[in-house]
Coordinates of C-alpha atoms in Angstrom, one line a residue:
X1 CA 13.3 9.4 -84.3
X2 CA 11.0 12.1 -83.3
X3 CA 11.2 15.8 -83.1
X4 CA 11.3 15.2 -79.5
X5 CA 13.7 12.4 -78.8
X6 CA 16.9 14.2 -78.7
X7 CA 18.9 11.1 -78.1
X8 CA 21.9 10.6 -80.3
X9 CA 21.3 8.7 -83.2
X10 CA 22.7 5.3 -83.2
X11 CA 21.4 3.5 -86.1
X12 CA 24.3 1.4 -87.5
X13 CA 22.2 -0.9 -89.8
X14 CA 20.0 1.8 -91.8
X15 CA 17.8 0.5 -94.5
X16 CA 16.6 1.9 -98.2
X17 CA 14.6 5.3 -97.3
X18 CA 11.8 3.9 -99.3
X19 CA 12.1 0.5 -97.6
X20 CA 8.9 -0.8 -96.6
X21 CA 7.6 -1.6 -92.5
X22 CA 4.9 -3.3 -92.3
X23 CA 2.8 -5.9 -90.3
X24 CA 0.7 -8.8 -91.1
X25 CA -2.6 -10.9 -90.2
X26 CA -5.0 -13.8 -91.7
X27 CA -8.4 -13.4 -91.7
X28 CA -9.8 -16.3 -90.3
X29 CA -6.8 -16.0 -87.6
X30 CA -8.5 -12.7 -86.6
X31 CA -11.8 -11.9 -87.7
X32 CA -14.2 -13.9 -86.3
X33 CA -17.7 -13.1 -87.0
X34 CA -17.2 -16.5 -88.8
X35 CA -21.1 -16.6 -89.3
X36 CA -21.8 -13.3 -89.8
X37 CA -23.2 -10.9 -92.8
X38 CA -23.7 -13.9 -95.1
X39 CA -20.2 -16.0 -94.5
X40 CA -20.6 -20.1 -94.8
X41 CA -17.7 -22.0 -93.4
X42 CA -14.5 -22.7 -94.8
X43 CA -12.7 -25.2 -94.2
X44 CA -11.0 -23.9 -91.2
X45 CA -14.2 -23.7 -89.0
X46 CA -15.1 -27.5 -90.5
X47 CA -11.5 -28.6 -89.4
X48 CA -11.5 -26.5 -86.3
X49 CA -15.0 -27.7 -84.8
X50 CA -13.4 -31.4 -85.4
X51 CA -12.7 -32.9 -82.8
X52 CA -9.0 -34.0 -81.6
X53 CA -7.7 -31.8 -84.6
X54 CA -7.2 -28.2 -82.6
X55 CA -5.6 -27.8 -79.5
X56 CA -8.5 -27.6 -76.7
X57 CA -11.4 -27.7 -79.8
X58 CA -10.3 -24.1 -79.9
X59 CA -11.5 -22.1 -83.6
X60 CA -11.5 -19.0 -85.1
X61 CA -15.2 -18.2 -84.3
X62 CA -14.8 -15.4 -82.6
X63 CA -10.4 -15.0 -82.5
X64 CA -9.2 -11.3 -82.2
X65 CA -12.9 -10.6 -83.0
X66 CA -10.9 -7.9 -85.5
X67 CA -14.6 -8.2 -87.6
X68 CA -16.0 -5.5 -85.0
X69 CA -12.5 -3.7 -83.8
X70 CA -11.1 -3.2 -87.5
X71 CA -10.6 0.6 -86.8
X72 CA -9.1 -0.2 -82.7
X73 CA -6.7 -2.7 -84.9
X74 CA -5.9 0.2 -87.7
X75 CA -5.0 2.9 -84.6
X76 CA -2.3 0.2 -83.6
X77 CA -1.1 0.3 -86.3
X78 CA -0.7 4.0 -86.4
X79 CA 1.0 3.7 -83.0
X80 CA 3.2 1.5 -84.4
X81 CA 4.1 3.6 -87.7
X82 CA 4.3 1.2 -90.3
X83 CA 3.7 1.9 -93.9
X84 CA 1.8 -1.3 -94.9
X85 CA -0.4 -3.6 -93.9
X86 CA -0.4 -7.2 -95.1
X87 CA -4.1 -9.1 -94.5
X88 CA -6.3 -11.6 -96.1
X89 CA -9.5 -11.7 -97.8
X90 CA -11.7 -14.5 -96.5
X91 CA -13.3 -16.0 -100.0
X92 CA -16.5 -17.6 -97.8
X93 CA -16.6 -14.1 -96.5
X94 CA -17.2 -12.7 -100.0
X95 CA -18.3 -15.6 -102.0
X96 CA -19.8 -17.7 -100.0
X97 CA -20.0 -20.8 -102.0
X98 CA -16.6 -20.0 -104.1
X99 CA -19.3 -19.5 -107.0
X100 CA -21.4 -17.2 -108.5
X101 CA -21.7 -13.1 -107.4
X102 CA -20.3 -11.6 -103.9
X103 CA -22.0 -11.0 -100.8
X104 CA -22.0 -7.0 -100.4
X105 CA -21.8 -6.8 -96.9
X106 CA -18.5 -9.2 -97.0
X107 CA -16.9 -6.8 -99.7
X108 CA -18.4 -4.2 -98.2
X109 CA -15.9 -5.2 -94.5
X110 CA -12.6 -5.3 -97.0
X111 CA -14.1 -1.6 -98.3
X112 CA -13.8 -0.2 -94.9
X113 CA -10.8 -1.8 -93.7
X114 CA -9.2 -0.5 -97.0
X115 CA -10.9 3.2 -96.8
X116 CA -9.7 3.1 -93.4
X117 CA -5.7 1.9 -93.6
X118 CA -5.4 4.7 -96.4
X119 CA -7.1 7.4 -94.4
X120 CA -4.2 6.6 -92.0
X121 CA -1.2 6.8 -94.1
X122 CA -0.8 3.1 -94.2
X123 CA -0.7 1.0 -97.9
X124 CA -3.2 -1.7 -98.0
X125 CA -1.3 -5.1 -99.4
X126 CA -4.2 -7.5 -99.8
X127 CA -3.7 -11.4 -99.9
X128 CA -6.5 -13.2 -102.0
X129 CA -6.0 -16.6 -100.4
X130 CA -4.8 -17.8 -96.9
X131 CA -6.2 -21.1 -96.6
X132 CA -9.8 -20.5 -96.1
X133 CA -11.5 -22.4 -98.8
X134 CA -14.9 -22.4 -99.0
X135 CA -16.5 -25.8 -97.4
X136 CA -18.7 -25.9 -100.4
X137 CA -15.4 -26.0 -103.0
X138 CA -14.1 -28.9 -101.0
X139 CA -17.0 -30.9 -100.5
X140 CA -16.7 -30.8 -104.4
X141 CA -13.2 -32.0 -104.7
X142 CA -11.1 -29.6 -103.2
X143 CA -7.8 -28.4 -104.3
X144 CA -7.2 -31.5 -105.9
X145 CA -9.3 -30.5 -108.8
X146 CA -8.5 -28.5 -111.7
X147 CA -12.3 -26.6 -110.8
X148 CA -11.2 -25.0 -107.9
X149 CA -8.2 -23.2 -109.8
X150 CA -10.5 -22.1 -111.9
X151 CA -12.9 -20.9 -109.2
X152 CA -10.2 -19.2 -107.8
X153 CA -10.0 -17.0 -110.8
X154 CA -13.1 -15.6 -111.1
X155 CA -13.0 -14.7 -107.1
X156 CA -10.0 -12.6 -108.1
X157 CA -11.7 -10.7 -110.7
X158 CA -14.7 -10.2 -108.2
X159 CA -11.6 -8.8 -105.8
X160 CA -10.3 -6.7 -108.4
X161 CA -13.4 -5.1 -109.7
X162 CA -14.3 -4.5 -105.6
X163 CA -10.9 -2.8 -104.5
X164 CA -8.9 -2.6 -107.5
X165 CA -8.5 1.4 -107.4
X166 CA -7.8 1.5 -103.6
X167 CA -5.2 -1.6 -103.1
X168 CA -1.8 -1.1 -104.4
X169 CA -0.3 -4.5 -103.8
X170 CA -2.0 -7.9 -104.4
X171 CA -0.7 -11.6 -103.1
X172 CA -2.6 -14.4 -104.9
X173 CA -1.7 -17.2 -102.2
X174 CA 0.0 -17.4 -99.1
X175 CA 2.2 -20.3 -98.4
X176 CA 0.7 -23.0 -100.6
X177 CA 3.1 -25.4 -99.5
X178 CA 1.4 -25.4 -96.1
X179 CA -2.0 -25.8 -97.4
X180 CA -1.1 -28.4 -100.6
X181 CA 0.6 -30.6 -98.5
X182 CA 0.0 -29.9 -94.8
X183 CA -3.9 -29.8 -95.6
X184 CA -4.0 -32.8 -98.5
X185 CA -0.4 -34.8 -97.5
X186 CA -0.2 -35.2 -93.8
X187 CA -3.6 -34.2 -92.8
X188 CA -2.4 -31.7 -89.8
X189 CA -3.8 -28.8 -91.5
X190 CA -7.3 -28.3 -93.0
X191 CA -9.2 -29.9 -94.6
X192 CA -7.0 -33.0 -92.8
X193 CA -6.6 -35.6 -95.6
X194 CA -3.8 -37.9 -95.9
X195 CA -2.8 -38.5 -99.7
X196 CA 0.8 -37.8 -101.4
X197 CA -1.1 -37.6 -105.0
X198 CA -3.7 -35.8 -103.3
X199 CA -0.9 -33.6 -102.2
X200 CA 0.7 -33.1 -105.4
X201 CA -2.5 -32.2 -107.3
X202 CA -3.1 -29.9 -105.3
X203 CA 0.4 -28.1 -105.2
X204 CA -0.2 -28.4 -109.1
X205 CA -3.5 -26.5 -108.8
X206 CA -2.5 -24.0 -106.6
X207 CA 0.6 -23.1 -108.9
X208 CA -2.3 -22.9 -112.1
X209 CA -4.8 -20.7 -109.9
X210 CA -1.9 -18.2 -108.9
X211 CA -1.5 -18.1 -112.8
X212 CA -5.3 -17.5 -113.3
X213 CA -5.5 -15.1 -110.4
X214 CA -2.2 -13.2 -112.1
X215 CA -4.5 -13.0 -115.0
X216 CA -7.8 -11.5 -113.8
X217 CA -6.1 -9.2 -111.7
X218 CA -3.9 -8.1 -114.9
X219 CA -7.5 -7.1 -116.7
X220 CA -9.3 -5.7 -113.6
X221 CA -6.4 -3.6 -112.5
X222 CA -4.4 -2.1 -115.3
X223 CA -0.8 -1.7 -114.6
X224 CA -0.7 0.5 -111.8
X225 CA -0.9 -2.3 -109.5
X226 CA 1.6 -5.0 -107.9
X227 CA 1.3 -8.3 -108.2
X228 CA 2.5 -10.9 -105.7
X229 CA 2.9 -14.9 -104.7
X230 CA 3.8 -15.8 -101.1
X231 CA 6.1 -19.0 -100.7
X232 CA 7.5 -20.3 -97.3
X233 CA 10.5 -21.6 -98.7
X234 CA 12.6 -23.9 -96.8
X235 CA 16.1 -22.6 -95.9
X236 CA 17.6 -26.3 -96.5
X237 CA 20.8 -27.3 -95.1
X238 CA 22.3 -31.0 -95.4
X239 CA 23.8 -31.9 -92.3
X240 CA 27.2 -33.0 -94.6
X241 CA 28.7 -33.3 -97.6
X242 CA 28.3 -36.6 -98.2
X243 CA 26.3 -37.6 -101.3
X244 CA 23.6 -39.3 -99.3
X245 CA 23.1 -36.1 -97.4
X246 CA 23.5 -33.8 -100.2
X247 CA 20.5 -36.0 -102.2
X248 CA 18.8 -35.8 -99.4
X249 CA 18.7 -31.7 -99.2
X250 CA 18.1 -32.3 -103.0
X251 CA 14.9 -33.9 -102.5
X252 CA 13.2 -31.8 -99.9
X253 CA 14.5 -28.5 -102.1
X254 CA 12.4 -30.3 -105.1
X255 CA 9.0 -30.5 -103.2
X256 CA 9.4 -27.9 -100.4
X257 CA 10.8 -25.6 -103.2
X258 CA 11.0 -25.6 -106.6
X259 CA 7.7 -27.4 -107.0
X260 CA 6.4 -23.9 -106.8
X261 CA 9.4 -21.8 -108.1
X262 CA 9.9 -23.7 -111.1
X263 CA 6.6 -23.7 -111.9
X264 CA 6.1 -19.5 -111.4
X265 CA 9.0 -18.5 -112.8
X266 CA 10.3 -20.7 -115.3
X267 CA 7.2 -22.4 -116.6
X268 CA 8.5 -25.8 -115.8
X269 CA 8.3 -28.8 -113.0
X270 CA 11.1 -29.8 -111.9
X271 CA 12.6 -32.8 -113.7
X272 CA 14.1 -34.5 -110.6
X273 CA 10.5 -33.9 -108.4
X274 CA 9.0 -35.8 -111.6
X275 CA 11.5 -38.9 -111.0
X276 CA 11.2 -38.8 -107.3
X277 CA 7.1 -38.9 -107.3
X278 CA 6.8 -41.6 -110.1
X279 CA 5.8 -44.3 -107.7
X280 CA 3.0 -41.8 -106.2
X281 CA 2.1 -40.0 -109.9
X282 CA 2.7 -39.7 -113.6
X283 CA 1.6 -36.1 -113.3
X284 CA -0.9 -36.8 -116.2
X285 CA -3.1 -34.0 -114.4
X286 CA -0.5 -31.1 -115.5
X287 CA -2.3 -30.5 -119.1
X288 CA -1.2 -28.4 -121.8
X289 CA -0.8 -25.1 -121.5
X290 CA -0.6 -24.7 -117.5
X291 CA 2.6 -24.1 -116.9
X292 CA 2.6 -20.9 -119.3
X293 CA -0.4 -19.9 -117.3
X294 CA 1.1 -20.8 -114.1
X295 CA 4.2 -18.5 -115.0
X296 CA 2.5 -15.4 -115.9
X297 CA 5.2 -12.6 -114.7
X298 CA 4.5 -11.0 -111.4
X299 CA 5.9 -7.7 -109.9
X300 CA 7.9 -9.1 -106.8
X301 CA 8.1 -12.6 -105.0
X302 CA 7.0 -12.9 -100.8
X303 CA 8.9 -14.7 -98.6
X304 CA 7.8 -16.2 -95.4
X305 CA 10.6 -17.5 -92.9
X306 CA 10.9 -18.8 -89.4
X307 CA 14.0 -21.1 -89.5
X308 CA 15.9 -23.7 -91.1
X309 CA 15.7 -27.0 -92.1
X310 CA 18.8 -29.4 -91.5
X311 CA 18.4 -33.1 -93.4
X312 CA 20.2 -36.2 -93.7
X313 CA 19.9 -39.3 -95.6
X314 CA 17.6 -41.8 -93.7
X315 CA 18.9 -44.9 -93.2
X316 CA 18.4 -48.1 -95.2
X317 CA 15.3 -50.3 -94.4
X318 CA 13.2 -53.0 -95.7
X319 CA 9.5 -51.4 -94.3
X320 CA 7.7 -49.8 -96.8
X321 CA 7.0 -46.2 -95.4
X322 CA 3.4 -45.9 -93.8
X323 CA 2.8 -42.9 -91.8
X324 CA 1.2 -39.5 -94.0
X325 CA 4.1 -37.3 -94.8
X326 CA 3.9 -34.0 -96.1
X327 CA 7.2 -34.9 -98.4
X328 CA 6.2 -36.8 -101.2
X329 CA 8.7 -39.1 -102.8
X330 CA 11.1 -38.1 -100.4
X331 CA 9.6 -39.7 -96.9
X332 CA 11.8 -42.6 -97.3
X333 CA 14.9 -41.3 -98.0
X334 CA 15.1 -38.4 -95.8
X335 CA 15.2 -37.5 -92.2
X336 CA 15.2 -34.2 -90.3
X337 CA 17.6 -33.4 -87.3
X338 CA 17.3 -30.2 -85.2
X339 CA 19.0 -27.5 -85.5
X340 CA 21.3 -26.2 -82.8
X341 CA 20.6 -23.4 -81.0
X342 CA 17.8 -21.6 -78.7
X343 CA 14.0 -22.4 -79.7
X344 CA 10.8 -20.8 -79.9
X345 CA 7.5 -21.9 -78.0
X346 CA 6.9 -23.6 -81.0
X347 CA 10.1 -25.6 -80.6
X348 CA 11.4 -24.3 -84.2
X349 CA 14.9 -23.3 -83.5
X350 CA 16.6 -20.0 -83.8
X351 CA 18.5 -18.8 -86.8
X352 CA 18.5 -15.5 -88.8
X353 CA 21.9 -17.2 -90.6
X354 CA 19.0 -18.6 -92.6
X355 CA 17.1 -16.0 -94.1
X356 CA 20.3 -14.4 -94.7
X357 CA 20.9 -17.9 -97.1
X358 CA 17.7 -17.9 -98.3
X359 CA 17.6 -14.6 -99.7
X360 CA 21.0 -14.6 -101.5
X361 CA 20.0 -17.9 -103.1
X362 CA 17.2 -15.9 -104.6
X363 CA 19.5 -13.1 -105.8
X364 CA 21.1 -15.9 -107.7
X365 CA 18.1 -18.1 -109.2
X366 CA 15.6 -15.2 -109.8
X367 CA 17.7 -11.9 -110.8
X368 CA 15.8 -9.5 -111.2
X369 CA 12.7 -10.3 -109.3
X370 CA 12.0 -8.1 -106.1
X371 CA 11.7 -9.6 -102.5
X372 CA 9.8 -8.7 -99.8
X373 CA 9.7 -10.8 -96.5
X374 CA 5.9 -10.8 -96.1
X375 CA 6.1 -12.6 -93.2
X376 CA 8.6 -13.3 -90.1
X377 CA 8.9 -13.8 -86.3
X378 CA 8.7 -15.8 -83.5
X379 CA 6.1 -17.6 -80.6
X380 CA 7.2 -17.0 -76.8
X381 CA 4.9 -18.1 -73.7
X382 CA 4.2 -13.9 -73.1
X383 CA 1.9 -13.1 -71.0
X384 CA 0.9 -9.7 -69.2
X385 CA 2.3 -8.9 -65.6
X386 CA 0.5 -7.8 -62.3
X387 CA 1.1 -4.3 -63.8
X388 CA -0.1 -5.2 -67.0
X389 CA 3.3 -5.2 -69.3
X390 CA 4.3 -7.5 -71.4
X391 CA 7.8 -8.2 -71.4
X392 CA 8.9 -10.5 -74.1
X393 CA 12.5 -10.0 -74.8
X394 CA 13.3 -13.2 -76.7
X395 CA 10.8 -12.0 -79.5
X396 CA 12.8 -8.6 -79.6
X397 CA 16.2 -10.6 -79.3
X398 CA 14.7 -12.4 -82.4
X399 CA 13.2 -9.9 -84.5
X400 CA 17.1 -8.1 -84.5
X401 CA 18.6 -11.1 -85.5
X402 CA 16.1 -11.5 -88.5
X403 CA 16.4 -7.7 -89.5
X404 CA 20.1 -7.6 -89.0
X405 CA 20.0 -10.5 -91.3
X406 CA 18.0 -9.0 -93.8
X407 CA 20.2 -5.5 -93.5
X408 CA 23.3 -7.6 -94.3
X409 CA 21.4 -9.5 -97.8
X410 CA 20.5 -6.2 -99.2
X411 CA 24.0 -5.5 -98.4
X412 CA 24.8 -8.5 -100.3
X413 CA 22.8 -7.5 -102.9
X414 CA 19.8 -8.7 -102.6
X415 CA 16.5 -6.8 -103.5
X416 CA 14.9 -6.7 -100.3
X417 CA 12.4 -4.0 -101.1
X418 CA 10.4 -4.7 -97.3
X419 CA 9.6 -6.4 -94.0
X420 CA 6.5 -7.7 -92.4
X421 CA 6.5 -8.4 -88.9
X422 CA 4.0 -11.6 -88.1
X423 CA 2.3 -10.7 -86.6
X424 CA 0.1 -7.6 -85.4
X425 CA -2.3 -9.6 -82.9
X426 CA -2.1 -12.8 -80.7
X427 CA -4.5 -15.0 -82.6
X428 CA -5.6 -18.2 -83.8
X429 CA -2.6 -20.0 -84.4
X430 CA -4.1 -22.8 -86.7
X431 CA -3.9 -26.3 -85.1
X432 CA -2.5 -24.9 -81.7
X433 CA -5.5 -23.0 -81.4
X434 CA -4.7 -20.2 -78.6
X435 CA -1.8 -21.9 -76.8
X436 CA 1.1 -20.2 -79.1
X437 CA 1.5 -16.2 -79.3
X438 CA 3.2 -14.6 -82.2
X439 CA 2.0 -11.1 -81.7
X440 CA 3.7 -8.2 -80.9
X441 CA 0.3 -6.6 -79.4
X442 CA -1.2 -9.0 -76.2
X443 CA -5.0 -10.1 -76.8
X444 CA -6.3 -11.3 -73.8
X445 CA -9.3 -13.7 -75.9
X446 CA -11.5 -13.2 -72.6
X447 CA -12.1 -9.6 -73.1
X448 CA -10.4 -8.9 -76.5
X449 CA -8.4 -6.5 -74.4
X450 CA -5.1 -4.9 -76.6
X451 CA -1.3 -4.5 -75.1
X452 CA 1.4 -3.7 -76.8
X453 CA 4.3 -5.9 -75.9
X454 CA 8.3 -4.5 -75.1
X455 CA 8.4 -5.8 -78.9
X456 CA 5.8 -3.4 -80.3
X457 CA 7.4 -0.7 -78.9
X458 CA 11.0 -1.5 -79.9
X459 CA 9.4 -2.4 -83.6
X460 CA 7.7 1.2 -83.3
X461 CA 11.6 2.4 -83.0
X462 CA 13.0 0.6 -85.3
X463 CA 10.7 2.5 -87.9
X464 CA 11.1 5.6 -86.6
X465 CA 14.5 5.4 -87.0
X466 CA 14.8 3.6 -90.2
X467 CA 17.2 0.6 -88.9
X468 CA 18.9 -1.0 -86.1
X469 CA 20.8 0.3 -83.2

């Protein structure tokens, strides 16, 4: 509350004094300037200027255009009051090839937007990859190749040597799930191909680059800084007890879940993802010495979560399984129902119950290991009125159900040290283009015009106050 609000305080669900608010963007998502200062494409702007694979051959070209209104962005963030700041380094931004030394003017954007964020009270929390691999590093294989791990490596001792005294948290990867088997399994994210070993190589080398990253970012920084990995895990729910079902949740836990947890923290793969990929894989690619790269120890582990996932066991059949799936050795034995329950725009259904799940499962497997929910929150079909409000009460509706859920975990006992709210801006919303809206400030993409929603202002509370009413 302020000094001036001399309303009664109401906060029933108070979290940790040092708990930490925050919001979160991706840079190709919001930047723009996509051939500016010395960036080459990634493979977002090859996928995105593709056509039939975005929504209305929309791209980030331009987006939230946050390239040239990085200090308008920063001041809404002061409005708001949050303490950190969660965005992404573009690697084509600052090593344009994925090889050799960085552009200065591309480090040179992250300097000022870092300079900046602490001039205004608010920590910098810097993610090192959200999808936005070079074109070049694909054209030469891709994630599918033990050279772009190792690529990946030296771009985060570049990052470290760049902003290593300013940034306080680092995230190697966001969500590699998405981007192993979304961009390499089913083909509906970039770069769009459509192979389940591709798929799993890829998931492999993401897990070993993480490790390298952990590494170089460990001898440029010292110890005074964070380290962090970024996983959407899937909140997995069988739809009954039955064995069928129950192998079912088993199966879509190995490769949605532990084909990255095991891997991090345990220096392990999963014995039962092994037996369910053998048709696709021997995983002859995993070569000695990975894994204890893979699990170099980090400081805290992000989570990223939007809602559940309810499975059953498919049933019986005689066709082989055709279509590109981004479940590898599980396509034909699994199917998914929908949840019950309201939806977003994005037709993913409503449920806080499980984050709530997902983070005590955690307090379980990984005791001792700090959380943070990097990112969560929800697409509506805003928009602004005739008076120029936007009125979004589902996404504030939402948002209390995920932070009331998070309130009753650390309750629980799990180490919830902070909260991200995706996201800051309407942007780029990957293969919808601009047709889905998961900001809690309105961009109006025709004149890059910023509105803070109902939800902006009820987030704005919610920190000032320190919890829920």
């Amino acid at each position: 509350m302020t000094a001036l609000d001399t309303r009664p305080d109401t906060t029933t669900h108070r979290f940790p004094a040092d708990f930490r608010w925050g919001t979160a963007t991706a840079a190709y998502q919001i930047e723009g300037a996509a051939s500016e200062d010395g960036r080459t494409p990634s493979i977002w702007d090859t996928f995105s200027r593709t056509p039939g694979k975005v929504r209305n051959g929309d791209t980030g070209d331009i987006a939230a255009d946050h390239y040239h209104r990085l200090s308008e962005d920063i001041a809404l963030m002061r409005r708001l009051g949050v303490t950190d700041y969660r965005f992404s380094v573009a690697w084509p931004r600052v090593q344009p090839t994925g090889r050799g030394p960085a552009v200065q003017k591309g480090l040179d954007f992250y300097r000022r937007l870092v300079d900046e964020l602490l001039e205004a009270g608010i920590r910098p929390v810097a993610t090192l990859y959200h999808w936005d691999l070079p074109q070049e590093l694909e054209d030469a294989g891709g994630w599918p190749q033990r050279e772009t791990a190792q690529r990946f490596g030296e771009y985060a001792a570049i990052m470290a040597g760049a902003l290593g005294d300013r940034v306080a948290t680092w995230t190697t990867l966001n969500e590699p799930w998405c981007a192993a088997f979304l961009g390499y399994g089913n083909g509906v994210h970039a770069p769009g191909r459509t192979s389940a070993l591709a798929s799993l190589r890829a998931a492999h080398h993401f897990n070993l680059a993480h490790g390298l990253a952990v590494g170089a970012l460990r001898a440029g920084l010292g110890g005074g800084s964070e380290i962090s990995l970024t996983l959407n895990l899937h909140a997995v729910r069988p739809n009954s007890q039955a064995p069928a079902d129950l192998d079912a949740a088993r199966r879509i836990d190995a490769v949605g879940n532990r084909v990255f947890l095991d891997p991090v923290f345990h220096g392990v793969l999963p014995q039962d993802l092994i037996t369910d990929t053998a048709a696709v894989t021997d995983w002859s690619f995993v070569e000695d010495g990975d894994l204890a790269t893979a699990s170099a120890p980090i400081d805290s582990l992000g989570i990223n979560y939007y809602s559940p996932t309810v499975v059953a066991a498919a049933p019986p059949s005689v066709e082989p399984f055709t279509d590109p799936s981004p479940w590898a050795g599980a396509e034909q034995y699994v199917r998914f129902l929908p949840a019950p329950g309201p939806r977003t725009a994005m037709d993913w259904p409503v449920d806080a119950n499980g984050l709530h799940e997902l983070l005590l499962r955690l307090r379980d497997d990984l005791p001792g290991t700090p959380l943070v929910i990097t990112e969560n929150g929800a697409a509506y079909d805003d928009y602004a009125d005739p008076s120029g409000e936007v009125k979004d009460p589902e996404r504030v509706e939402y948002l209390h159900a995920h932070l009331a859920a998070v309130h009753r975990a650390i309750e629980d006992g799990a180490d919830v040290r902070g909260y991200f709210l995706w996201s800051l801006l309407d942007n780029f919303e990957w293969a919808y283009g601009y047709s889905k809206r998961f900001g809690i400030v309105h961009v109006d993409f025709a004149t890059q015009r910023r509105t803070f929603k109902d939800s902006a202002r009820w987030y704005a509370e919610v920190i000032a106050r320190g919890g829920l009413q």
